[in-house]
mmCIF file of C-alpha atoms and ligand atoms in Angstrom:
data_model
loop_
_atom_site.group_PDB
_atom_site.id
_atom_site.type_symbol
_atom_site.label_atom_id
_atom_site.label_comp_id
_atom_site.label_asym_id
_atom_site.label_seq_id
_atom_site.Cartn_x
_atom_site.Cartn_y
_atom_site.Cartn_z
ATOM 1 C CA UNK A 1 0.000 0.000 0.000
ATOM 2 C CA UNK A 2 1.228 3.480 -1.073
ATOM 3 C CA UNK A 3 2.832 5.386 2.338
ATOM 4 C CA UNK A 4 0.260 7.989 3.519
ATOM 5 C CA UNK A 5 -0.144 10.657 5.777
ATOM 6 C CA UNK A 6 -2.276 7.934 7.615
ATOM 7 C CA UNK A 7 0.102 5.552 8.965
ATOM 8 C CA UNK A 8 -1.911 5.142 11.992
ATOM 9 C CA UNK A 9 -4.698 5.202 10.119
ATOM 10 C CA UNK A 10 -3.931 2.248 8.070
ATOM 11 C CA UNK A 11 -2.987 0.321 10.347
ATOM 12 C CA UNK A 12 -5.757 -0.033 12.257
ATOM 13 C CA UNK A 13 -7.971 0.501 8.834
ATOM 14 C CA UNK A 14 -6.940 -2.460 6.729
ATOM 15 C CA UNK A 15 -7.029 -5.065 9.439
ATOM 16 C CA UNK A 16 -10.255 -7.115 7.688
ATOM 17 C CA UNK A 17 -12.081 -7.289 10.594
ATOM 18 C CA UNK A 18 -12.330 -3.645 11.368
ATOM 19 C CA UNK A 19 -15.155 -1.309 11.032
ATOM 20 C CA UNK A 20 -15.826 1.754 9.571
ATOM 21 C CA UNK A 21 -19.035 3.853 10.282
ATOM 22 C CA UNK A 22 -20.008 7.721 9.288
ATOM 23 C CA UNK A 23 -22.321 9.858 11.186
ATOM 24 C CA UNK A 24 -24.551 11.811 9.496
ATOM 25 C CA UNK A 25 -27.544 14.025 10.120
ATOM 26 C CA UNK A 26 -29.018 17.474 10.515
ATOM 27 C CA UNK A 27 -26.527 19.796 12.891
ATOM 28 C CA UNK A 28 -27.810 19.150 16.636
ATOM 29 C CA UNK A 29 -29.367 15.950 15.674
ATOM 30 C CA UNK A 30 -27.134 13.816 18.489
ATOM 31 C CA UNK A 31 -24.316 13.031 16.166
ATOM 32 C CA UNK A 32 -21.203 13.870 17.861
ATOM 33 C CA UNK A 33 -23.344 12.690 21.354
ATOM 34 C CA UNK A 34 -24.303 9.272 19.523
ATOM 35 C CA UNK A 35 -20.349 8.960 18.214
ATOM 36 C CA UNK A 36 -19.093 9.359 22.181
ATOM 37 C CA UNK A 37 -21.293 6.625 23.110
ATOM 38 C CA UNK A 38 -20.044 4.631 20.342
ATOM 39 C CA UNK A 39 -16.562 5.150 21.511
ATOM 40 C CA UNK A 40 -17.065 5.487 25.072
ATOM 41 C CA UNK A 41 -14.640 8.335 25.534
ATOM 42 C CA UNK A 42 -15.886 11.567 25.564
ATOM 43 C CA UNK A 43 -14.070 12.148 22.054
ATOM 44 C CA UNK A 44 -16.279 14.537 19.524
ATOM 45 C CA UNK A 45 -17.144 17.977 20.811
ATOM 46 C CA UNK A 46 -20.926 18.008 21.287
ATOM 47 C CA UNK A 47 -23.195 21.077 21.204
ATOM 48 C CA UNK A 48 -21.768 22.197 25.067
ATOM 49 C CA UNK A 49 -21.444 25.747 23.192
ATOM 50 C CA UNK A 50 -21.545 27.010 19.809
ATOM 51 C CA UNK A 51 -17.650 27.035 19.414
ATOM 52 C CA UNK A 52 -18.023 23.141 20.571
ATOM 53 C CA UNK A 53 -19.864 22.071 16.986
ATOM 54 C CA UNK A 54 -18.511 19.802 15.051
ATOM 55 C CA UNK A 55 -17.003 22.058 11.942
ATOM 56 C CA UNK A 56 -15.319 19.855 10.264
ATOM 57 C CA UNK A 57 -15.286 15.828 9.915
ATOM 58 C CA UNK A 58 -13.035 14.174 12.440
ATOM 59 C CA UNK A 59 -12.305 10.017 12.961
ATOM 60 C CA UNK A 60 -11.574 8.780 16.062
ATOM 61 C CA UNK A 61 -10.982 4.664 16.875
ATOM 62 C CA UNK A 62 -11.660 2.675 19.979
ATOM 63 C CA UNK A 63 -10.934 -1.136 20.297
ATOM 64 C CA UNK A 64 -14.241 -3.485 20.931
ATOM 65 C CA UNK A 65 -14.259 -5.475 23.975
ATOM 66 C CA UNK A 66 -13.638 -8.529 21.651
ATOM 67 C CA UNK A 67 -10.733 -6.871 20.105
ATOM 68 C CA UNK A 68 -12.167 -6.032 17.239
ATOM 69 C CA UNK A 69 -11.296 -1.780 15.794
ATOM 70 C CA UNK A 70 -14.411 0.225 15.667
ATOM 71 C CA UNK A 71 -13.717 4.093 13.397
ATOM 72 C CA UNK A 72 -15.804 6.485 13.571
ATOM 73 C CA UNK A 73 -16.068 9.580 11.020
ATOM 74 C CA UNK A 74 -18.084 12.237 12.818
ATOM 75 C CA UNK A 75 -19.366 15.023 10.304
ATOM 76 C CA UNK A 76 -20.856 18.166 10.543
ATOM 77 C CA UNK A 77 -24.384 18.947 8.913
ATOM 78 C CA UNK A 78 -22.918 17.355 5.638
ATOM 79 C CA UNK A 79 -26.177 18.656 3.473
ATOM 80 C CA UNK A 80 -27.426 20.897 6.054
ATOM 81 C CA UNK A 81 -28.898 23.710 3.505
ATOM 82 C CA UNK A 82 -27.112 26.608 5.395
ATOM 83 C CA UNK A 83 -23.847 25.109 4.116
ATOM 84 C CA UNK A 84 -22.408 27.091 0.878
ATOM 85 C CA UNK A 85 -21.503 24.078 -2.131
ATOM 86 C CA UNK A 86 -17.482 24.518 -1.684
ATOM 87 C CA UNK A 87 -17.881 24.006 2.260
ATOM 88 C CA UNK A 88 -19.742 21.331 1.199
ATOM 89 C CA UNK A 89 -17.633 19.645 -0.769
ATOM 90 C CA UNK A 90 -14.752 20.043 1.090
ATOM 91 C CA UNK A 91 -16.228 17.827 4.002
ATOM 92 C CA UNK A 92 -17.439 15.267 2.003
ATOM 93 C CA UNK A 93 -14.096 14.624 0.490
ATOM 94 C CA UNK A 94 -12.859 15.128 3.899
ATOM 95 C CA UNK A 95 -15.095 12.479 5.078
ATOM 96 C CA UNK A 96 -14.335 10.271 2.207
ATOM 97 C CA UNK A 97 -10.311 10.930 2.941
ATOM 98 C CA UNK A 98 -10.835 9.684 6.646
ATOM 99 C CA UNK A 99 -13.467 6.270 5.277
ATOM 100 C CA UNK A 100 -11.100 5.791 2.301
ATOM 101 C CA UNK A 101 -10.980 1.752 3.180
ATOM 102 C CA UNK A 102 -14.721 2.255 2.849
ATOM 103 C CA UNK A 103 -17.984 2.584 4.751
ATOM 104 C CA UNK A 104 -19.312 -0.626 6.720
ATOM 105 C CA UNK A 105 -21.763 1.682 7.896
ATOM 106 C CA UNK A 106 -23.555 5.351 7.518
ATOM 107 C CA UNK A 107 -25.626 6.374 10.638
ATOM 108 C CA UNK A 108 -28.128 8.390 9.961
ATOM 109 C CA UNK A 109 -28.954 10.294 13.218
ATOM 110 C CA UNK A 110 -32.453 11.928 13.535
ATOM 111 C CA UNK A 111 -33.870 13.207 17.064
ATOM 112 C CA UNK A 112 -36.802 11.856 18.573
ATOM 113 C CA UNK A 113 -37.068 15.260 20.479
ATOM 114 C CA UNK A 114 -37.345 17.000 16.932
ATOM 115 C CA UNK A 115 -39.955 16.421 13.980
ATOM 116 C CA UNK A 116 -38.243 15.216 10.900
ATOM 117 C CA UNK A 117 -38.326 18.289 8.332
ATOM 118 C CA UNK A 118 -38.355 18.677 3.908
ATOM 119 C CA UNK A 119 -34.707 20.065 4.863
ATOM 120 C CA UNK A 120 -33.961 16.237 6.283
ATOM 121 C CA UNK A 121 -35.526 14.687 3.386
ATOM 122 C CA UNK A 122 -33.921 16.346 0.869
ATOM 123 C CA UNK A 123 -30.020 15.944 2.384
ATOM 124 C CA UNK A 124 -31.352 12.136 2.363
ATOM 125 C CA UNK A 125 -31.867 12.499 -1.062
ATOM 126 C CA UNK A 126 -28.713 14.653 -1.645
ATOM 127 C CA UNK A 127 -26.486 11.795 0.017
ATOM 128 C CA UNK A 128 -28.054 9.136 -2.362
ATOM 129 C CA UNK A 129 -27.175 11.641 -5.342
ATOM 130 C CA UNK A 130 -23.491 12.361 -4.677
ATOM 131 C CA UNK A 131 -22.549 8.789 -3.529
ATOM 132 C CA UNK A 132 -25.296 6.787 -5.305
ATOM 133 C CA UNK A 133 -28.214 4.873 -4.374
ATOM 134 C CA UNK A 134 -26.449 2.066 -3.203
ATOM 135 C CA UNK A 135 -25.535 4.120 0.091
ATOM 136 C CA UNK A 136 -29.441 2.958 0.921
ATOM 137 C CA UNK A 137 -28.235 -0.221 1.549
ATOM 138 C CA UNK A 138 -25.538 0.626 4.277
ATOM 139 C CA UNK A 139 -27.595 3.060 6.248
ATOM 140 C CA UNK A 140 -28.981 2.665 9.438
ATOM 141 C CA UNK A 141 -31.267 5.580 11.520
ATOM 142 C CA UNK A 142 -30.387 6.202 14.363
ATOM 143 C CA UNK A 143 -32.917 8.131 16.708
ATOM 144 C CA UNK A 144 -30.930 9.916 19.757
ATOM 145 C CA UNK A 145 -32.616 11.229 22.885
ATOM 146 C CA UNK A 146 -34.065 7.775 23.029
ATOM 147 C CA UNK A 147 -34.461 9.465 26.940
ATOM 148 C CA UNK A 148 -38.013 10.516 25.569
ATOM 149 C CA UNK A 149 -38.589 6.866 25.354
ATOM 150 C CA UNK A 150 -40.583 5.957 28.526
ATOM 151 C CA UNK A 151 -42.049 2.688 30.171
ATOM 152 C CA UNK A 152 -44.523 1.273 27.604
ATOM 153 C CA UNK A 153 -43.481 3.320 24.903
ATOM 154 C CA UNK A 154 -41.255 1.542 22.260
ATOM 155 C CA UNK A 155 -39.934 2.961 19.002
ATOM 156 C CA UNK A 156 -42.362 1.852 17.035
ATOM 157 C CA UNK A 157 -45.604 3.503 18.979
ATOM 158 C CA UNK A 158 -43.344 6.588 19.121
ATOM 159 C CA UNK A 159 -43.519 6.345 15.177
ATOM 160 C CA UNK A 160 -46.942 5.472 14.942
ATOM 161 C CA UNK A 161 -48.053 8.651 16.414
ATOM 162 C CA UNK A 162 -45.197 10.426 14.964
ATOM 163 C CA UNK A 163 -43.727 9.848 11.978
ATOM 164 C CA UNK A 164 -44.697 11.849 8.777
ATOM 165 C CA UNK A 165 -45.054 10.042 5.386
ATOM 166 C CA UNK A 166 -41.267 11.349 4.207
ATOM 167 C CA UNK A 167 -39.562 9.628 7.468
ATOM 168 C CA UNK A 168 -42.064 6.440 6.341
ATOM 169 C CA UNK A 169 -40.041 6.530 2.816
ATOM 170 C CA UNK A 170 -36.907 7.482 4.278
ATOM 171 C CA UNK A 171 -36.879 4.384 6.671
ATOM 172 C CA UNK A 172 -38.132 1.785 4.338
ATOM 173 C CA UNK A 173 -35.040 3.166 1.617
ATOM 174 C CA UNK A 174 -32.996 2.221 4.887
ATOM 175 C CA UNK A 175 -34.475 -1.280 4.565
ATOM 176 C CA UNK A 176 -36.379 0.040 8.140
ATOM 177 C CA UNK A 177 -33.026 -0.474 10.140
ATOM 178 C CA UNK A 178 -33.646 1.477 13.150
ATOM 179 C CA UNK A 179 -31.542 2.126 16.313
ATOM 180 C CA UNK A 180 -32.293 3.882 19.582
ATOM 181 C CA UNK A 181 -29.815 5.624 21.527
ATOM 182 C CA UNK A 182 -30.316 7.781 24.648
ATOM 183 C CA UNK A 183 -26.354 9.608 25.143
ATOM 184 C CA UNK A 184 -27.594 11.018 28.601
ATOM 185 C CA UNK A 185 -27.111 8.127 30.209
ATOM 186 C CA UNK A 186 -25.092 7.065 32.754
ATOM 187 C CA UNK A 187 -26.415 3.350 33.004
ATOM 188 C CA UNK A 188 -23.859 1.401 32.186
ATOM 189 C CA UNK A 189 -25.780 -1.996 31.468
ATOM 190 C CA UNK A 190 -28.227 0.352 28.998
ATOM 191 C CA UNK A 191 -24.946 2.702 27.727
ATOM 192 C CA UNK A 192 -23.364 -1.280 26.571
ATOM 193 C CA UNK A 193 -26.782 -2.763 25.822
ATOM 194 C CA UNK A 194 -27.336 -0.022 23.217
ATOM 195 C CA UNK A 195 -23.909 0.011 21.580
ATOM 196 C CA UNK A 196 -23.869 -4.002 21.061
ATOM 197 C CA UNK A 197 -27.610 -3.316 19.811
ATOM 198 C CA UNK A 198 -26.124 -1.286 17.206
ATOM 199 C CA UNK A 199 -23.080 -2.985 16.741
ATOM 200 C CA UNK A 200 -24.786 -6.154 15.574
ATOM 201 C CA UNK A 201 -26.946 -3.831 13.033
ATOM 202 C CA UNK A 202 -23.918 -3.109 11.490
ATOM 203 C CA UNK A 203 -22.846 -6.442 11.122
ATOM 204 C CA UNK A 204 -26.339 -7.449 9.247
ATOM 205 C CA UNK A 205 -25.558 -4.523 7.276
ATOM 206 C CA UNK A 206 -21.890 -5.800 6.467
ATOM 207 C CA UNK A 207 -23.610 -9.481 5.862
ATOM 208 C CA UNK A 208 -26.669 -8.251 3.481
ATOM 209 C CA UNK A 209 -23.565 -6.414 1.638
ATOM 210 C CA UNK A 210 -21.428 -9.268 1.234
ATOM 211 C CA UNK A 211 -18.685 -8.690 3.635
ATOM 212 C CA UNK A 212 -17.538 -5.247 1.356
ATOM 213 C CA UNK A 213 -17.450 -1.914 2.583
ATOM 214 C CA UNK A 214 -19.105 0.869 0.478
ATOM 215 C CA UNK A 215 -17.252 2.947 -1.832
ATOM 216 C CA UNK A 216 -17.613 4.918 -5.427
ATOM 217 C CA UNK A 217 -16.227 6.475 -8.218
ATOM 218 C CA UNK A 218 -14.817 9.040 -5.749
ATOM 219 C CA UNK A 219 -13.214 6.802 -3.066
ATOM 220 C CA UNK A 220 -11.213 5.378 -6.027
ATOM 221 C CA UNK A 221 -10.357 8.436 -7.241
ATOM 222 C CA UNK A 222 -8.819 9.358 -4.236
ATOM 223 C CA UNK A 223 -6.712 6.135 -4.063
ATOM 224 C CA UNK A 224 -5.589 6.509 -7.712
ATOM 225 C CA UNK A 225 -4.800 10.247 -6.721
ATOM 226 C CA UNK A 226 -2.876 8.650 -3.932
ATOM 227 C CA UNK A 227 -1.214 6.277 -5.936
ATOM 228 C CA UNK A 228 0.201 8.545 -8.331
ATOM 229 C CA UNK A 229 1.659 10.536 -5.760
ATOM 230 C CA UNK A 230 3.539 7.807 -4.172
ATOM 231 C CA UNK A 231 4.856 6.325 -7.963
ATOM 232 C CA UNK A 232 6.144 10.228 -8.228
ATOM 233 C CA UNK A 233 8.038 10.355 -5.258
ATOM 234 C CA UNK A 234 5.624 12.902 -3.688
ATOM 235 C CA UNK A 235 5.269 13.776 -0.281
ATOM 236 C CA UNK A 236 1.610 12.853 0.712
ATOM 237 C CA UNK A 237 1.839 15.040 3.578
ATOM 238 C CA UNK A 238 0.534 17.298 0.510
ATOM 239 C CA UNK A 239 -2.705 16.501 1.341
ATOM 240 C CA UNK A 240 -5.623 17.401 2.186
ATOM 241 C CA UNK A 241 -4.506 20.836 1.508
ATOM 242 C CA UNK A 242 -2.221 19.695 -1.352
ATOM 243 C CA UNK A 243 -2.729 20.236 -5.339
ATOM 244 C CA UNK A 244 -3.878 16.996 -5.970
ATOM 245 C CA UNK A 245 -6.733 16.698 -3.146
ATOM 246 C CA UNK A 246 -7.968 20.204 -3.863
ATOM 247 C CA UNK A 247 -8.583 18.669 -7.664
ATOM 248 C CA UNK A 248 -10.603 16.194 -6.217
ATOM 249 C CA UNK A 249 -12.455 18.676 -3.897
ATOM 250 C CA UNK A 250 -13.621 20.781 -7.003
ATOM 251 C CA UNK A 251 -14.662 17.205 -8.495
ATOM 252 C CA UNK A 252 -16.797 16.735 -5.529
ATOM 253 C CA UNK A 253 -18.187 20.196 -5.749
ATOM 254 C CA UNK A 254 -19.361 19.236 -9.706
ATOM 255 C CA UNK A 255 -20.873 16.269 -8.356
ATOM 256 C CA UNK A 256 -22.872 18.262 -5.823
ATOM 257 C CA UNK A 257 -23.668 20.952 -7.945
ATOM 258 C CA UNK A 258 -25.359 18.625 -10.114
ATOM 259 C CA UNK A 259 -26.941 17.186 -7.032
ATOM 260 C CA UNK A 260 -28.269 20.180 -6.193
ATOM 261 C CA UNK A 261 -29.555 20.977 -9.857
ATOM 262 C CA UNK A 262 -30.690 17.540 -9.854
ATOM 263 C CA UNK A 263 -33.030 17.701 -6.350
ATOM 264 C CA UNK A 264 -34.355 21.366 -7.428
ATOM 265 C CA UNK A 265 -35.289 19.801 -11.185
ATOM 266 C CA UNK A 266 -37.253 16.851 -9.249
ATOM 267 C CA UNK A 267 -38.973 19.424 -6.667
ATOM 268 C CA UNK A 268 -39.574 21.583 -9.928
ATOM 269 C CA UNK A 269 -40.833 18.334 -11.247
ATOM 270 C CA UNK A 270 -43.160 17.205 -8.456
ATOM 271 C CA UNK A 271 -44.404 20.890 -7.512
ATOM 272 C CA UNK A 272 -45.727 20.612 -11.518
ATOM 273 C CA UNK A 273 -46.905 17.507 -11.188
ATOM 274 C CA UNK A 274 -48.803 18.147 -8.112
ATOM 275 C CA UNK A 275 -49.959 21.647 -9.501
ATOM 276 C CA UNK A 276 -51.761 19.191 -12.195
ATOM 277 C CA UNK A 277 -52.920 16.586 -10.298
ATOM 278 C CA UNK A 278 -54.924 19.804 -8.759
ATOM 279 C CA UNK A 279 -56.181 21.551 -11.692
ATOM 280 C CA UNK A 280 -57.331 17.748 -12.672
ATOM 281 C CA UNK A 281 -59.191 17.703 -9.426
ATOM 282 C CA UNK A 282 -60.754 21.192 -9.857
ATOM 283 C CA UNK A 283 -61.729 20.294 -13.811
ATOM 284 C CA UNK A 284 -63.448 17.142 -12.815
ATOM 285 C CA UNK A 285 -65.103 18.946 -9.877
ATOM 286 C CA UNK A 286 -66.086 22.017 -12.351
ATOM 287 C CA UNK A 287 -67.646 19.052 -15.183
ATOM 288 C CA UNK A 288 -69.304 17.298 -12.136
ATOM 289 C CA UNK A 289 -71.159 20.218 -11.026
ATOM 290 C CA UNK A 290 -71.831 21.097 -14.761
ATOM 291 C CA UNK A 291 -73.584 17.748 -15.053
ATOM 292 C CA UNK A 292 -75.221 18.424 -12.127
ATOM 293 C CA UNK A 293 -76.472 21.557 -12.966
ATOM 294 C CA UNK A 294 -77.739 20.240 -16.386
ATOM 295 C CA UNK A 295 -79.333 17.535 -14.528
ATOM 296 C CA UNK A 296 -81.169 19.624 -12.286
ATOM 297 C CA UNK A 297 -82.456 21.361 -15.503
ATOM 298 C CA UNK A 298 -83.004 18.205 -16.592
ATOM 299 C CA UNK A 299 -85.176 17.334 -14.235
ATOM 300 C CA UNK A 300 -87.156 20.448 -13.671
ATOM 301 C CA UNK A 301 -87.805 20.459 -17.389
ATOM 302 C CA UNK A 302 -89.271 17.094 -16.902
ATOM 303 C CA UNK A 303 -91.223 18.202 -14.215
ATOM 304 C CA UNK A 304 -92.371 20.989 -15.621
ATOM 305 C CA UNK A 305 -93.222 18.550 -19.298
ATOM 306 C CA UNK A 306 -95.361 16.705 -16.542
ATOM 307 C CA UNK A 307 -97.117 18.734 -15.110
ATOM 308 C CA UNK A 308 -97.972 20.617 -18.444
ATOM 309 C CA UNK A 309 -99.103 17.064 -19.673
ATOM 310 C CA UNK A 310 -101.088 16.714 -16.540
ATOM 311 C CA UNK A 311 -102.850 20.008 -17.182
ATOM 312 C CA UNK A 312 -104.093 19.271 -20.647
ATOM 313 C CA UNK A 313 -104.774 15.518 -19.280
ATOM 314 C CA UNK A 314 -107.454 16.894 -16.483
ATOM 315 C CA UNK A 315 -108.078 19.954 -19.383
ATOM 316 C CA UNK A 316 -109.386 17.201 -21.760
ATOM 317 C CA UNK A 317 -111.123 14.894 -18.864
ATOM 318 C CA UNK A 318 -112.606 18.052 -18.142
ATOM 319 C CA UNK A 319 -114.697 18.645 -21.416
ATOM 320 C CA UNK A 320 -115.433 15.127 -21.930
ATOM 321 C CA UNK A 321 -117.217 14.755 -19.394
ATOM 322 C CA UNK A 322 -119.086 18.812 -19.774
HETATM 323 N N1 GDP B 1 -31.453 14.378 26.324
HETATM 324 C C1 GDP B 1 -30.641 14.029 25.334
HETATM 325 N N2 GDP B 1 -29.882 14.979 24.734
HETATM 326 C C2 GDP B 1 -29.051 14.585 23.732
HETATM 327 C C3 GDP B 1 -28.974 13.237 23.298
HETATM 328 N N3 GDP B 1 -28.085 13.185 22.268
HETATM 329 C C4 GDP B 1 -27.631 14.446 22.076
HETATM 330 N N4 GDP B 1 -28.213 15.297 22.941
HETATM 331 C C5 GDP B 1 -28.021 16.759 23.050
HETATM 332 O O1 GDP B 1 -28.391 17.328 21.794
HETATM 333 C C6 GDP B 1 -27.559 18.431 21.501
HETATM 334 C C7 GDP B 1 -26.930 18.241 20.141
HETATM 335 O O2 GDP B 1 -26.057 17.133 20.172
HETATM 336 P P1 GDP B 1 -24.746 17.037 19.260
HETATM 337 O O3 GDP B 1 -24.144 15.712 19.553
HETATM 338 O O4 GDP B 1 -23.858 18.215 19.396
HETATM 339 O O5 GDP B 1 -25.421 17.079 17.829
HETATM 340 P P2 GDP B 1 -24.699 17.141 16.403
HETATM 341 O O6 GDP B 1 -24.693 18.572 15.972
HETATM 342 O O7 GDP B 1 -25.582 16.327 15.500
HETATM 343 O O8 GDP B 1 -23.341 16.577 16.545
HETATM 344 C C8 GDP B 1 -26.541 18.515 22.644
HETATM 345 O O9 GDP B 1 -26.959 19.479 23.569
HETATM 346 C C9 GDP B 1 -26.581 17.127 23.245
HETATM 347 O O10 GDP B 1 -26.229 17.137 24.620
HETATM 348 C C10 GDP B 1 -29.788 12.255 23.962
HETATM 349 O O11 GDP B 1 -29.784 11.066 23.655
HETATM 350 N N5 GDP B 1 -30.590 12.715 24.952
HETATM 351 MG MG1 MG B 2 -21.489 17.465 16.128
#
């Protein structure tokens, strides 16, 4: 393997049994809580203040009780629509730079304190455009502030009361892997209980993906890039921050771009669509009220022929019998 910047990294990244998950999420959804509990250690700044947000990606590594590595990529609001397109950009390629082995797992982490908004949908959809569809397959939601949870009420009544029809589609694209974690506690039966909960998620995730990691296009770009710079004698200490990863920063940024012209063609798209669907509803409701109308008419006509007819019946009974 080319020498890297990672050393550490590696070495604890290419052992075949290690895992690789990335958090992502809305910012002060529980991520950088939900990552601490993952590595027991209080190891990603959560929202203490605002300088304490996560602003850029950052992996940290504990060792399972069984030995095994566990790394975990914490991220900022990777989609969050506040966030300009190069800022963007820049932490997904930082993300993919830290998962570069590839992802066993993405977390998606969603509050149970907090109603799941269009904004949420549409980085969900934005995630599936810049690293592919596939990504469905890996992900797993997480809902934090599972301390809302209480006796009697499970995850699923929570939902059933609770969960509009975009988190419906959302979950079932997830294959309706769900995980509840509450980071407040200091139980440490429930603090263990939870992790191994979620821990053995990920491993029907690895399973139902055939024992391989997720990556793209762009993860092998960046090993190719990394590749090249080894076979030239470069320094990869370069990067990030070097030529070569700022190239494949801008190449992110073109694939999010066309993300984002992608999402706003299919909102464009369904907005028109539903704008028909209505002026369908209001034509058939205008005809159906036409036919009633001529109905009525119909009808009174009718009524009127009758009694007419009626008249000139009793008119002529009338004379016969003068
Ligand atoms: N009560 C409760 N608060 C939580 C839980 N998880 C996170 N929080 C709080 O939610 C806020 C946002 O969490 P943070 O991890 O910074 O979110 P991030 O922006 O997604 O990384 C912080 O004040 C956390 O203390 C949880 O399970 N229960
Ligand atoms: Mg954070």
């Amino acid at each position: 393997m080319a020498s890297s910047l990672f050393g550490d990294y590696e070495k604890v990244c290419g052992r075949a049994d290690a895992r690789t998950i990335v958090l992502v999420g809305k910012m002060g959804n529980g991520k950088s809580a939900t990552g601490n509990s993952l590595i027991g250690r209080e190891v990603f700044d959560s929202m203490l203040s605002l300088g304490g947000v996560t602003a850029t990606c950052k992996l940290e590594t504990t060792v399972l009780d069984d030995g095994r590595i566990l790394n975990v990529v914490d991220t900022p609001g990777l989609f969050d629509s506040s966030v300009e397109p190069n800022v963007m950009a820049k932490e997904i390629a930082n993300c993919i730079n830290l998962a570069k082995d590839g992802i066993h797992a993405v977390l998606l982490v969603l509050s149970l304190g907090s109603r799941f908004s269009e904004e949420e949908a549409s980085a969900f959809e934005s995630l599936r455009q810049i690293f592919g569809g596939k990504i469905a397959d890996y992900m797993i939601v997480v809902f934090s502030h599972g301390d809302l949870l209480r006796k009697n009420l499970t995850l699923d009544r929570f939902l059933a009361s609770n969960c509009p029809n975009q988190l419906t589609k959302t979950l079932a694209m997830c294959g309706n892997r769900t995980a509840v974690f509450n980071n407040m506690t200091e139980d440490e039966v429930k603090i263990r209980k939870q992790r191994e909960e979620l821990l053995s998620l990920v491993e029907n995730v690895v399973a139902d993906n055939g024992g391989k990691p997720y990556t793209n296009d762009l993860f092998q770009q960046l090993k190719k890039d990394e590749i090249d710079e080894a076979t030239q004698g470069k320094s990869s200490e370069e990067k990030p921050g070097g030529e070569q990863f700022d190239r494949f920063v801008e190449m992110v940024e073109v694939r999010l771009k066309e993300s984002i012209a992608n999402l706003e063609n299919m909102l464009a798209e369904e907005r028109a669509a539903r704008a028909a669907a209505e002026l369908k509803v209001l034509e058939a409701q205008a005809k159906a009220e036409h036919e009633v109308l001529e109905l009525k008419q119909r009808l009174n006509r009718a009524d009127e022929l009758s009694k007419e007819l009626q008249e000139k019946l009793n008119h002529k009974q009338f004379c016969a019998i003068m």
